[in-house]
Coordinates of C-alpha atoms in Angstrom, one line a residue:
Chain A
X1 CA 6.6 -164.5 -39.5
X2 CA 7.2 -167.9 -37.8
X3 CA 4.4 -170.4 -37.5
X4 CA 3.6 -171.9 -34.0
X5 CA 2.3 -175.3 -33.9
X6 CA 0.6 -176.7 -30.5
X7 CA -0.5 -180.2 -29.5
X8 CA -0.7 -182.3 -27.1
X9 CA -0.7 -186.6 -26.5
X10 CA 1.5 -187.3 -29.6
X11 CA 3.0 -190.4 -29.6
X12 CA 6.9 -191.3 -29.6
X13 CA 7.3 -192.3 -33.1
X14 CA 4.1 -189.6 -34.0
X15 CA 6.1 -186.5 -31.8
X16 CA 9.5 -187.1 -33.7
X17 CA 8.2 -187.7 -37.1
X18 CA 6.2 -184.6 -37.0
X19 CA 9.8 -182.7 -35.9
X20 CA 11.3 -184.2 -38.7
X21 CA 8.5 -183.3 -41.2
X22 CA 8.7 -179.8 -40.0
X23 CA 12.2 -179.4 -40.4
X24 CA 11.8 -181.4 -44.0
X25 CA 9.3 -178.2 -45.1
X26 CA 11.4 -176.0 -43.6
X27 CA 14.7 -176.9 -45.5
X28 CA 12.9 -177.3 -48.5
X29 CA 11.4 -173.4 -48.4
X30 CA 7.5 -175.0 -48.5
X31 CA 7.2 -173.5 -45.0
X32 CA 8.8 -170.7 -43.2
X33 CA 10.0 -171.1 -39.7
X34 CA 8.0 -173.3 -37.6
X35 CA 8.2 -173.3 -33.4
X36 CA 6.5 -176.3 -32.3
X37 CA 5.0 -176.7 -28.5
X38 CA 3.9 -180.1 -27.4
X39 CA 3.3 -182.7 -25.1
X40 CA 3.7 -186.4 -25.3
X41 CA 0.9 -188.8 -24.3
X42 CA 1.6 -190.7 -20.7
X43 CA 4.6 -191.5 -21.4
X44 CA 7.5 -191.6 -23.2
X45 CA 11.1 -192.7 -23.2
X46 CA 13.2 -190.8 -25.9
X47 CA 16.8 -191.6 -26.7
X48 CA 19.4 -189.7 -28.1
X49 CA 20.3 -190.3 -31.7
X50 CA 23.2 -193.0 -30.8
X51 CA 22.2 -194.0 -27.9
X52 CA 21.7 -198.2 -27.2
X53 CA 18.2 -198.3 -26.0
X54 CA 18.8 -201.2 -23.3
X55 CA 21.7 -199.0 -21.9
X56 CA 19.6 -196.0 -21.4
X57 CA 16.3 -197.8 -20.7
X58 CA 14.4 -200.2 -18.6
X59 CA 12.8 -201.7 -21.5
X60 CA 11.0 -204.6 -19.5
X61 CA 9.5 -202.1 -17.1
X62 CA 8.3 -200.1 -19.9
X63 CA 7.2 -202.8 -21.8
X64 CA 5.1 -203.7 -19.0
X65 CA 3.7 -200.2 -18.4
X66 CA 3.1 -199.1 -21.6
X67 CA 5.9 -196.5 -21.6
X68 CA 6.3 -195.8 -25.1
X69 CA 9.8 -195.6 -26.7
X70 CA 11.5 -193.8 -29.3
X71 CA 14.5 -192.4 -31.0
X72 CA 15.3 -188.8 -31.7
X73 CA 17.4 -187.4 -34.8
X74 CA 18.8 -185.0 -32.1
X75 CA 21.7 -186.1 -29.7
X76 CA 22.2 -186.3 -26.6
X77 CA 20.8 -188.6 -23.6
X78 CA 17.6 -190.1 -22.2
X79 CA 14.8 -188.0 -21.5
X80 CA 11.2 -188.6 -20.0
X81 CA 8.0 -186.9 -22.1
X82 CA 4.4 -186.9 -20.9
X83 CA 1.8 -184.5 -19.7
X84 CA 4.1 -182.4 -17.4
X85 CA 7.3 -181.9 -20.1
X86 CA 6.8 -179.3 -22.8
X87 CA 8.4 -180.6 -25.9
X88 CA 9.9 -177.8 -28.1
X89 CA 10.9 -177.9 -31.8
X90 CA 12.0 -175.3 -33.8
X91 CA 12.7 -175.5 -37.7
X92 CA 14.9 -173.0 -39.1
X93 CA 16.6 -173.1 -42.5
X94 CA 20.2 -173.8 -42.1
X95 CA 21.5 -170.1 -43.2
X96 CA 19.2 -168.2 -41.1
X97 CA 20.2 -164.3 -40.0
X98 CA 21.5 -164.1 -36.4
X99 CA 22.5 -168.1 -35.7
X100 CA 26.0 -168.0 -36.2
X101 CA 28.1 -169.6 -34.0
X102 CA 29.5 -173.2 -33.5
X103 CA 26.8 -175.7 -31.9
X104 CA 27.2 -174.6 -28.4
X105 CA 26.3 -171.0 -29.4
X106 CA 23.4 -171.9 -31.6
X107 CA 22.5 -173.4 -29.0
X108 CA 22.8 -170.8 -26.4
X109 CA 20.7 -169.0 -29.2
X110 CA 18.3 -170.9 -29.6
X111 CA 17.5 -171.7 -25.7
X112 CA 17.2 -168.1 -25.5
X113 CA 13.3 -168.2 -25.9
X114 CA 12.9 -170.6 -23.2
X115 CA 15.1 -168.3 -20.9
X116 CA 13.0 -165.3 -21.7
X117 CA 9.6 -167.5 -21.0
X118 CA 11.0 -169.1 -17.8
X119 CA 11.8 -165.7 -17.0
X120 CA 8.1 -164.5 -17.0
X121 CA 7.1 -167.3 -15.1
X122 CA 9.8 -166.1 -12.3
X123 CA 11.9 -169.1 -13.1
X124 CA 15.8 -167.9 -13.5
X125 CA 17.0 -170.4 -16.1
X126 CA 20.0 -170.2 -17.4
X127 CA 22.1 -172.1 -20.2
X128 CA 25.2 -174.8 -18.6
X129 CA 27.5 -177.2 -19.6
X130 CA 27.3 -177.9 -23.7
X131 CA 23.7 -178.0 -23.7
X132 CA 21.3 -177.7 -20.7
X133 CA 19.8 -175.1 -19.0
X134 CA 19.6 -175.0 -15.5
X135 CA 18.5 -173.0 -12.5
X136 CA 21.1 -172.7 -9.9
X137 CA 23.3 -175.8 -11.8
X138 CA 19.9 -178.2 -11.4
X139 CA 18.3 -178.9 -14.8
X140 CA 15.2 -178.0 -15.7
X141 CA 15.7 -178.4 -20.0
X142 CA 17.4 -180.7 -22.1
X143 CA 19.0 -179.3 -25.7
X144 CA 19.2 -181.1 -28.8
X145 CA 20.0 -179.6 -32.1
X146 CA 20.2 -181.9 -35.8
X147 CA 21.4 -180.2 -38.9
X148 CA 18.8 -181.8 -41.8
X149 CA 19.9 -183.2 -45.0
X150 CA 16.8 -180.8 -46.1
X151 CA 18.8 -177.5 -45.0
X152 CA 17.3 -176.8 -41.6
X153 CA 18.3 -176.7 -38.2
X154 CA 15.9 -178.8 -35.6
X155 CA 16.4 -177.3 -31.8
X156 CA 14.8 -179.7 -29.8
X157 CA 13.9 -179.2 -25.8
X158 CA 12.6 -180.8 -23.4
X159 CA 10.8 -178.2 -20.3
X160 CA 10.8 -179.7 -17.0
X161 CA 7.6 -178.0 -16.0
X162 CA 6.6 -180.9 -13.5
X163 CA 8.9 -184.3 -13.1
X164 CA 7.9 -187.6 -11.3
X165 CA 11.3 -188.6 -10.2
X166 CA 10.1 -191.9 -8.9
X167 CA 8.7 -192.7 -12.3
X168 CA 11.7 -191.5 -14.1
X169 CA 14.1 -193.8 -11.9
X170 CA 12.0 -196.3 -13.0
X171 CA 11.8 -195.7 -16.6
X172 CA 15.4 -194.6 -17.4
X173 CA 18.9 -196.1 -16.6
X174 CA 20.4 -193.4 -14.4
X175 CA 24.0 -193.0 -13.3
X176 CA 23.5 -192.5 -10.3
X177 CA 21.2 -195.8 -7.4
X178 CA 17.5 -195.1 -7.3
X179 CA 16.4 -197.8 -5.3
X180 CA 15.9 -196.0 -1.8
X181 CA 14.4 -192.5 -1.1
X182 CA 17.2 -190.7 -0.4
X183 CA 18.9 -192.4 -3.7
X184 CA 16.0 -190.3 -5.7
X185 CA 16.4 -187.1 -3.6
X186 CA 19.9 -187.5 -4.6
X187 CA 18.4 -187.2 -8.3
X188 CA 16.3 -184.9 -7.4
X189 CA 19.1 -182.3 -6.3
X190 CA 20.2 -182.3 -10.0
X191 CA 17.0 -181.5 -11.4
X192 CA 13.9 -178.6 -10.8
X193 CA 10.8 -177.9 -12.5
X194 CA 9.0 -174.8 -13.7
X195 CA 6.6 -175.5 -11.0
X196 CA 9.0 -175.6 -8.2
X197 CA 10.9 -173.0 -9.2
X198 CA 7.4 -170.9 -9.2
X199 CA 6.4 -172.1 -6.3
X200 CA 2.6 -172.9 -7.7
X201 CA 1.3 -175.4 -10.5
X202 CA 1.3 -173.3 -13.2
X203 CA -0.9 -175.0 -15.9
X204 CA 0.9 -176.4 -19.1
X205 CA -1.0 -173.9 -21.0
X206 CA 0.2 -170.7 -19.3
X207 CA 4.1 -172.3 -19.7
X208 CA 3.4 -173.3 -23.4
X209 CA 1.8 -169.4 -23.4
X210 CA 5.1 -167.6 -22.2
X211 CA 7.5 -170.0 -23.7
X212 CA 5.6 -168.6 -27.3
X213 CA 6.0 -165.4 -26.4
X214 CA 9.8 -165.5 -25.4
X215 CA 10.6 -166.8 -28.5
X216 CA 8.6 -164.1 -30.3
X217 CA 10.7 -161.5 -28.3
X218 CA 14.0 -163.3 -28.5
X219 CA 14.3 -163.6 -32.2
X220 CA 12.0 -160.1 -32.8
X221 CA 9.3 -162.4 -35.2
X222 CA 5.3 -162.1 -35.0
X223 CA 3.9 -165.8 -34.5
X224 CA 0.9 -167.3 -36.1
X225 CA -1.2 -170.2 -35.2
X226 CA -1.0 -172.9 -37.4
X227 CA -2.0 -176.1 -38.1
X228 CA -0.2 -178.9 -40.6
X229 CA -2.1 -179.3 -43.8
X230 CA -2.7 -182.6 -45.5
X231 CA 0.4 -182.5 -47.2
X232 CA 2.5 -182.3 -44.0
X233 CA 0.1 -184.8 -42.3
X234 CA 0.8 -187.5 -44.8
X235 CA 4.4 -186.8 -44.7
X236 CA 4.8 -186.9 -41.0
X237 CA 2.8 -190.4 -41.1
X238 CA 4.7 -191.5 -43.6
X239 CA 7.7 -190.6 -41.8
X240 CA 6.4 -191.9 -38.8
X241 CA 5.5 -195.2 -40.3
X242 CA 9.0 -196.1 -42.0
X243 CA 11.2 -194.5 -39.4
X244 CA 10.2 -193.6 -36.1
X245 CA 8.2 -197.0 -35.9
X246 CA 10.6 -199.0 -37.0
X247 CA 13.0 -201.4 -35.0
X248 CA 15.6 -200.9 -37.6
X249 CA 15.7 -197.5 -36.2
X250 CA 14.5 -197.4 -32.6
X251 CA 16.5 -200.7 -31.9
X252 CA 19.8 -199.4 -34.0
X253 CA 23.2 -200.0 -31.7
X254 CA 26.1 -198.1 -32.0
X255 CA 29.7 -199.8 -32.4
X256 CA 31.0 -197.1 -29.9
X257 CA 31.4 -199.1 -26.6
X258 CA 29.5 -197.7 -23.1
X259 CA 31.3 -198.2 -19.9
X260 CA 30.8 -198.0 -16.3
X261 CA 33.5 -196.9 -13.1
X262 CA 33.6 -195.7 -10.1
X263 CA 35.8 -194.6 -7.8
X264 CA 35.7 -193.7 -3.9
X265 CA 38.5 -191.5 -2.4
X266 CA 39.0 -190.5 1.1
X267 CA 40.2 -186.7 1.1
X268 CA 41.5 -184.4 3.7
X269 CA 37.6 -182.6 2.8
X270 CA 35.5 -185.9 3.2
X271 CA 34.9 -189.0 1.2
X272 CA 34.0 -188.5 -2.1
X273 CA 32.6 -190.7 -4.7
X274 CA 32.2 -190.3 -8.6
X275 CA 30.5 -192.6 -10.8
X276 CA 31.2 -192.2 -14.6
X277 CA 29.0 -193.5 -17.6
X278 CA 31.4 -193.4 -21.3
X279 CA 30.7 -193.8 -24.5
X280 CA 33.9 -194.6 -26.4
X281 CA 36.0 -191.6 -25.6
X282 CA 33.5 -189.6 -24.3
X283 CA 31.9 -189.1 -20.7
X284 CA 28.4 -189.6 -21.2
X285 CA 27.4 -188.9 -17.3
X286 CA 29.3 -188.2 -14.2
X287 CA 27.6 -188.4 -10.6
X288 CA 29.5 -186.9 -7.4
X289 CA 28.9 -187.8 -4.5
X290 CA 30.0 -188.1 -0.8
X291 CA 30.2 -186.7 3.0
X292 CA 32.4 -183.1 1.4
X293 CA 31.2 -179.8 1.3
X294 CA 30.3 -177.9 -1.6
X295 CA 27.1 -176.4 -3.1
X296 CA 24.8 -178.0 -5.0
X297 CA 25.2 -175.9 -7.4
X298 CA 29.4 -176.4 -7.8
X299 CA 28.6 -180.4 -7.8
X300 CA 26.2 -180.0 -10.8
X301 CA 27.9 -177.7 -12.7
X302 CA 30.8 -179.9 -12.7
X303 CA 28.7 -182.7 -13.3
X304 CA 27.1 -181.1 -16.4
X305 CA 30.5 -179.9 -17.5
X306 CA 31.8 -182.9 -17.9
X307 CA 28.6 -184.2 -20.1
X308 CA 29.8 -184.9 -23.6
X309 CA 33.2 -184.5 -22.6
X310 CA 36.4 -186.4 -24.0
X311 CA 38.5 -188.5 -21.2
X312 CA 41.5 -186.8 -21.9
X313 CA 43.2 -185.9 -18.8
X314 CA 44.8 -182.8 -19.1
X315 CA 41.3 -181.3 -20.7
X316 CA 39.3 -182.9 -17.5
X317 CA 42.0 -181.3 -15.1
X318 CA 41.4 -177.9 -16.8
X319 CA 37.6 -178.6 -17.0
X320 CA 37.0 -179.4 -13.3
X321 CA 39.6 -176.8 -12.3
X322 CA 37.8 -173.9 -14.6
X323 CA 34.2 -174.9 -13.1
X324 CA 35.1 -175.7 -9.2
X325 CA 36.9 -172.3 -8.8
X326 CA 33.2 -171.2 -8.1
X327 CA 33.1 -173.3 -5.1
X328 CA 35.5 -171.4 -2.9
X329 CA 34.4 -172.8 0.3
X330 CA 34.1 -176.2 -1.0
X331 CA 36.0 -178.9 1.3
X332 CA 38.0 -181.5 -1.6
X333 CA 40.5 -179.2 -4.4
X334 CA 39.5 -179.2 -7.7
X335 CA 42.8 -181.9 -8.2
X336 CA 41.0 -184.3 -6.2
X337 CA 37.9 -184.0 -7.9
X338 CA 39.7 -184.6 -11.2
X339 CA 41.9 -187.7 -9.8
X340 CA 38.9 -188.9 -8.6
X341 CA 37.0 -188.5 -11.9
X342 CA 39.8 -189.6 -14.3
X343 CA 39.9 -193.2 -11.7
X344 CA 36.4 -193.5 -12.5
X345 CA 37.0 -193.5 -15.9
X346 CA 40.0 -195.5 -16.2
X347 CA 38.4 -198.2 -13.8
X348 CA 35.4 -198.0 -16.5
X349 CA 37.8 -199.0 -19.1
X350 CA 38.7 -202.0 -17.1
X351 CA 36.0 -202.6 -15.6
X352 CA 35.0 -206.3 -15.9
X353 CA 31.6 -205.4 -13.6
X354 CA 30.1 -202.2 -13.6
X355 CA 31.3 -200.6 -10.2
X356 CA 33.1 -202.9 -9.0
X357 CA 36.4 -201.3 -8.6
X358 CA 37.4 -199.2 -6.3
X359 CA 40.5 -196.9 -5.5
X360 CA 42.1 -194.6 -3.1
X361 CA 44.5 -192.8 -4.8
X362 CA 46.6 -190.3 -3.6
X363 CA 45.0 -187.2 -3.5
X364 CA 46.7 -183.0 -4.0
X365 CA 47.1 -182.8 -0.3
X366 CA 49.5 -185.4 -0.2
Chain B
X1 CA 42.8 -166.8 -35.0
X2 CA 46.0 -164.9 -35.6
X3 CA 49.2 -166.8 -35.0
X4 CA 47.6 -170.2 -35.1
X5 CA 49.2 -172.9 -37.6
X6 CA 46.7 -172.6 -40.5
X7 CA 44.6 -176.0 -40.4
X8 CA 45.8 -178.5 -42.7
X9 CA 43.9 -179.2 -46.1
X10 CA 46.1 -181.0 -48.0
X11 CA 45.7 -180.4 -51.8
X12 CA 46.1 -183.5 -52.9
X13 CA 42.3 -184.6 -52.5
X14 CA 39.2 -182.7 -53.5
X15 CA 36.7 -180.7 -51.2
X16 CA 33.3 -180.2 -51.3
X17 CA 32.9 -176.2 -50.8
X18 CA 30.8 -175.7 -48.1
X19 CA 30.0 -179.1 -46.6
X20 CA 33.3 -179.7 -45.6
X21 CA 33.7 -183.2 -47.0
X22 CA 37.4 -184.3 -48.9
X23 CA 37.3 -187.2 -51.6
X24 CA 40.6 -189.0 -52.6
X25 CA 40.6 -190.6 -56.0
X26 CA 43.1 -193.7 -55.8
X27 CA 44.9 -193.4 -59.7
X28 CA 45.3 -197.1 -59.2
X29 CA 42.1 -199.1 -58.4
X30 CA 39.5 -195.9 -59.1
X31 CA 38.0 -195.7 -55.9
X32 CA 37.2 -192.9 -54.2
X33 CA 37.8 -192.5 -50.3
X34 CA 35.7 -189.8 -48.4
X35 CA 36.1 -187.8 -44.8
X36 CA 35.4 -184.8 -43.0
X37 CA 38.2 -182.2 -43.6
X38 CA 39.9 -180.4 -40.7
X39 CA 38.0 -177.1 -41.1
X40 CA 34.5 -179.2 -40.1
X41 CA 36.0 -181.0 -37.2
X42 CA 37.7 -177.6 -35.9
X43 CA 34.2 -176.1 -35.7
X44 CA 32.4 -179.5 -34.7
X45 CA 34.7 -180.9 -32.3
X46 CA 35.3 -184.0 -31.2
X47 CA 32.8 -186.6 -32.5
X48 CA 30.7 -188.8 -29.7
X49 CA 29.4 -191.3 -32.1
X50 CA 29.7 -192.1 -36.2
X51 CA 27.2 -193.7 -38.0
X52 CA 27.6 -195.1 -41.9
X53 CA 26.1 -196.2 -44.4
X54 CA 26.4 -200.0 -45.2
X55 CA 28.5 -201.0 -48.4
X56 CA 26.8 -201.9 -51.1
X57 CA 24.1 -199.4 -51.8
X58 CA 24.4 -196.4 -54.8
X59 CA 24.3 -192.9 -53.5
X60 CA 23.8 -190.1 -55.6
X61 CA 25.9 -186.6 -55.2
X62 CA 24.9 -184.8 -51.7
X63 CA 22.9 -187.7 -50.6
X64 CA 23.5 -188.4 -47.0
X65 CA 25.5 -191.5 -46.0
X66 CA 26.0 -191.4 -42.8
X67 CA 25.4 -189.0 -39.3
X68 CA 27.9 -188.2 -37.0
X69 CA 27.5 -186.5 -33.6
X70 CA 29.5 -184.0 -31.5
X71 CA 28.5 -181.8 -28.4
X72 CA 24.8 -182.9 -28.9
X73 CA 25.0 -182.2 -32.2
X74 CA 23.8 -185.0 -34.9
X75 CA 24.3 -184.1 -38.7
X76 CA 24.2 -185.4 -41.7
X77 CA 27.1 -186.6 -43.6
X78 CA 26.1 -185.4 -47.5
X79 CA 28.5 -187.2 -49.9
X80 CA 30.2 -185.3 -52.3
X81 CA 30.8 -187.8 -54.9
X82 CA 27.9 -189.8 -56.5
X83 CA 28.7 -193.8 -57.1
X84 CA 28.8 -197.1 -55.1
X85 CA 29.8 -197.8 -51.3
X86 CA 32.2 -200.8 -51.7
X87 CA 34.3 -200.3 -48.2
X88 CA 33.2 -198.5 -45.2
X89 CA 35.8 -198.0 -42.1
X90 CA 34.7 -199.5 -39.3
X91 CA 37.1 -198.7 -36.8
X92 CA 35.9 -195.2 -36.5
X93 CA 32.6 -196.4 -35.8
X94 CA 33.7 -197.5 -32.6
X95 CA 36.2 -194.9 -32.5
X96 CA 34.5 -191.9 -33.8
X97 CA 38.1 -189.9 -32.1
X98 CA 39.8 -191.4 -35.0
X99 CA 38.1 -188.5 -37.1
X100 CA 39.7 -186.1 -35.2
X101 CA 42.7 -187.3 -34.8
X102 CA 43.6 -188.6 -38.5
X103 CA 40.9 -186.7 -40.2
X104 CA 42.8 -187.4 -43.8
X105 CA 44.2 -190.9 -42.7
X106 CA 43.1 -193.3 -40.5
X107 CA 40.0 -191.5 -39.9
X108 CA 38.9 -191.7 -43.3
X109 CA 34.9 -192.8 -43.5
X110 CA 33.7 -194.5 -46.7
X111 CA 35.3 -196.3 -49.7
X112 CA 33.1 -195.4 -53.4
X113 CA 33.0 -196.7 -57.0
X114 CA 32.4 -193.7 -58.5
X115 CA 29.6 -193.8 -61.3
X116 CA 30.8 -190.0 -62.4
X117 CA 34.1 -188.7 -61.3
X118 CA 35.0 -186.4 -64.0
X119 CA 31.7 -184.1 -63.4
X120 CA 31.6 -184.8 -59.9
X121 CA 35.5 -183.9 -59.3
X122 CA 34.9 -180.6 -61.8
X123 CA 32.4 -179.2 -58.6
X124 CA 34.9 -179.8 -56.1
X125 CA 37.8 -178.0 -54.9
X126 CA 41.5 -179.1 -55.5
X127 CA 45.0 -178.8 -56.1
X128 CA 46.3 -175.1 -56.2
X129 CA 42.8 -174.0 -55.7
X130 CA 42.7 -175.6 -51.9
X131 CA 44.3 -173.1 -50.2
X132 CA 42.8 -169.6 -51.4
X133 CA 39.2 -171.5 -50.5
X134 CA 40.6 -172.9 -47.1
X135 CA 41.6 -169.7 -46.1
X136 CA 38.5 -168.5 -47.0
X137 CA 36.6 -171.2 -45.1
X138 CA 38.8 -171.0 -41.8
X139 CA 37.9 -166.9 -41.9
X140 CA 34.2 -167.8 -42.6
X141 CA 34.2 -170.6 -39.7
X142 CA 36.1 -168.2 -37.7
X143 CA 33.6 -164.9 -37.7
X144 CA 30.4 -167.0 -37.9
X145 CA 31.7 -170.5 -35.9
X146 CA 29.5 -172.8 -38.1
X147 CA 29.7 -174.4 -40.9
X148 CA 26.7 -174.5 -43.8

């Protein structure tokens, strides 16, 4: 028996502290599994655990419309939360039957409730990359996963069931221009939403409903309605008063250094562009663009591939190759696509402006 | 997996059994280096970003003192020594890879005064004991792909 939690216009420090109180009782055996399903209040910007706020954020547009912002114990990037994103957070103890696996496959795992609850909704989701899921390559959840120094597992996720791309250009740092229309339908191509994909405005309610019920089915457990008692409430505000609220931890800055390249490449297959966003020695974002041809769905997949990925060559050249085999008709090679992405990178280590150099190097075709 | 070189725990530190964590005792000055052994970072991969705790506060056995995070990942880094932070390695905080690539060396993550080595050390794994339990460890990591 897991219990299910469900509420709606928490708070960015409030939502997380909650998570983390949950997982706390979890580890500690004073509550069996929890799976939480909630919304944030209009709205929030979350960032991953590392992640420098004013690199991911437009904190003076927030500021200014009372976006909130906070800092989750999971990884990963930026995210939106408000009324249209379902907010999911499962506790687990650490040594729990049937979640082996390395991260990637607990992962996999765990997202395996929201597959099954897509599914009833007739949305095809799928997992992709390290840690997203994804209908046809566009995104449409965001996986997190923090192992507890109470002994739990937190799966976090993010459900795109509706998405203001306008307001999220606005809100977040993207990699890729949002200034123009055609900029945010280029962001718009890497993301869908439950209610696109369904082709109707299916209310939160009957998303949170199914998304319940796939987990019940996925992991074979009966779920029961629960509410926190005053125990839990005081520790989640207590958590959410020294933590979550705090500048020391919403403000923290990593000593890992973010980067910006680009690099534009005329191929025999069109121009093609590729913006890259690091962290250190690891590709935090990677945007592809240009006049080629390919699918949508061979440009994101390559572009979530490369997510969380280290900058070592010869593991990018596999990578892209392993991932743009799908796109047989495609017009650039897969070596093209890797020369292009590994000049991105190393202009991003030289980089004095962001984007401001520019290459054409010599590309598989000679 | 069969034919691979076995991963390198060297015996001349001490391991915390299921955490994955090594602590070097210098006979010299006392202190007490710690790190993430090669078994953790084989099933964690490379690390994104390293955060530690700041020297000068006491930490008691299995207390976390720092996160780390790979693949989207985060987790907590439990120490398994108890005793004061006096040095911390910076460098891989801005170059978490370090970890990976010099897990036992360079890569090294936080400097302690221990306050009680003898029982602490007596919990941990070392010397000809290492490589029955590594063994065991890289079979364990192997068939389930996690670590505790």
């Amino acid at each position: 028996m897991w219990r299910l939690l469900q509420d709606d216009g928490a708070s960015a420090a409030g939502g997380l502290a909650g998570d983390e109180m949950l997982a706390t009782r979890v580890g500690a055996l004073a509550s069996p599994p929890v799976l939480r399903l909630y919304t944030y209040r209009p709205h929030a910007a979350l960032v991953g655990r590392f992640q420098d706020v004013r690199q991911e954020v437009c904190v003076d547009w927030c500021i200014e419309n009372d976006i909130d912002i906070g800092r989750r114990p999971t990884g990963g990037g930026a995210i939106i939360m408000g009324p249209d994103q379902l907010g999911v957070a499962l506790a687990l103890p650490r040594r729990s039957e049937g979640f082996d696996g390395g991260a990637r496959a607990r992962m996999a795992r765990f997202s395996d409730g929201i597959v099954r609850g897509l599914s009833a909704l007739g949305v095809a989701a799928e997992f992709q990359g390290k840690n997203d899921l994804g209908v046809r390559g566009r995104k449409i959840a965001g996986l997190g996963l923090h192992r507890a120094p109470s002994g739990s597992l937190l799966f976090h996720a993010s459900i795109l069931v509706d998405l203001d791309v306008a307001l999220m250009s606005r809100v977040l740092r993207l990699p890729l221009p949002a200034e123009t229309d055609a900029d945010r339908d280029a962001i718009a191509l890497r993301t869908t939403t439950v209610r696109t994909e369904a082709g109707s405005r299916v209310p939160m309610d009957a998303v949170r409903h199914e998304i319940a019920c796939g987990f019940a089915v996925a992991f074979g457990v009966d779920l029961e309605s629960s509410e926190c008692d005053s125990e839990e409430r005081d520790l989640a505000a207590l958590l959410e008063q020294e933590k979550y609220r705090r500048d020391a931890w919403v403000w923290q800055r990593t000593a890992v250094p973010d980067a910006t390249g680009a690099a534009r490449t005329k191929t025999g297959g069109g121009d093609l562009e590729v913006r890259v966003r690091l962290a250190g020695g690891m590709i935090k974002a990677v945007a592809i663009e240009g006049d080629f041809f390919a699918t949508d769905a061979a440009v994101t997949a390559v572009e979530s591939g490369l997510r969380w990925h280290p900058t070592k060559t010869d593991a990018i050249r596999h990578t892209v190759r392993s991932l743009w085999t799908e796109s047989r008709d495609a017009t650039v090679l897969a070596d093209e696509l890797a020369t292009a992405v590994l000049r991105a990178i190393a202009n991003a280590h030289h980089a004095v402006d962001p984007y401001g150099c520019f290459v054409t190097p010599e590309t598989a075709r000679g | 997996m069969a034919g691979d070189p076995p991963i390198a725990t060297p015996a001349d530190r001490h391991y915390e059994r299921t955490r994955h964590v090594w602590a070097h005792r210098n006979a010299d000055s006392g202190r007490v280096r710690i790190g993430i052994d090669a078994l953790a970072l084989e099933s964690l991969g490379e690390l994104a970003y390293v955060a530690l705790r700041a020297t000068g506060s006491s930490v008691a056995r299995g207390e976390s003192v720092g996160t780390l995070e790979a693949a989207k990942m985060t987790s907590d880094i439990a120490t398994p020594i108890a005793g004061k932070i006096v040095a911390r390695n910076d460098v891989v905080l801005g170059d978490p890879l370090a970890v990976n690539r010099e897990p036992y060396g360079g890569g090294w993550l936080l400097e302690l005064e221990p306050s009680a080595w003898e029982d602490d050390a007596a919990e941990l794994v070392t010397g000809s004991d290492v490589a029955e339990w590594a063994a065991g460890e890289a079979a364990r990591i192997a068939a389930e792909g996690r670590l505790d």
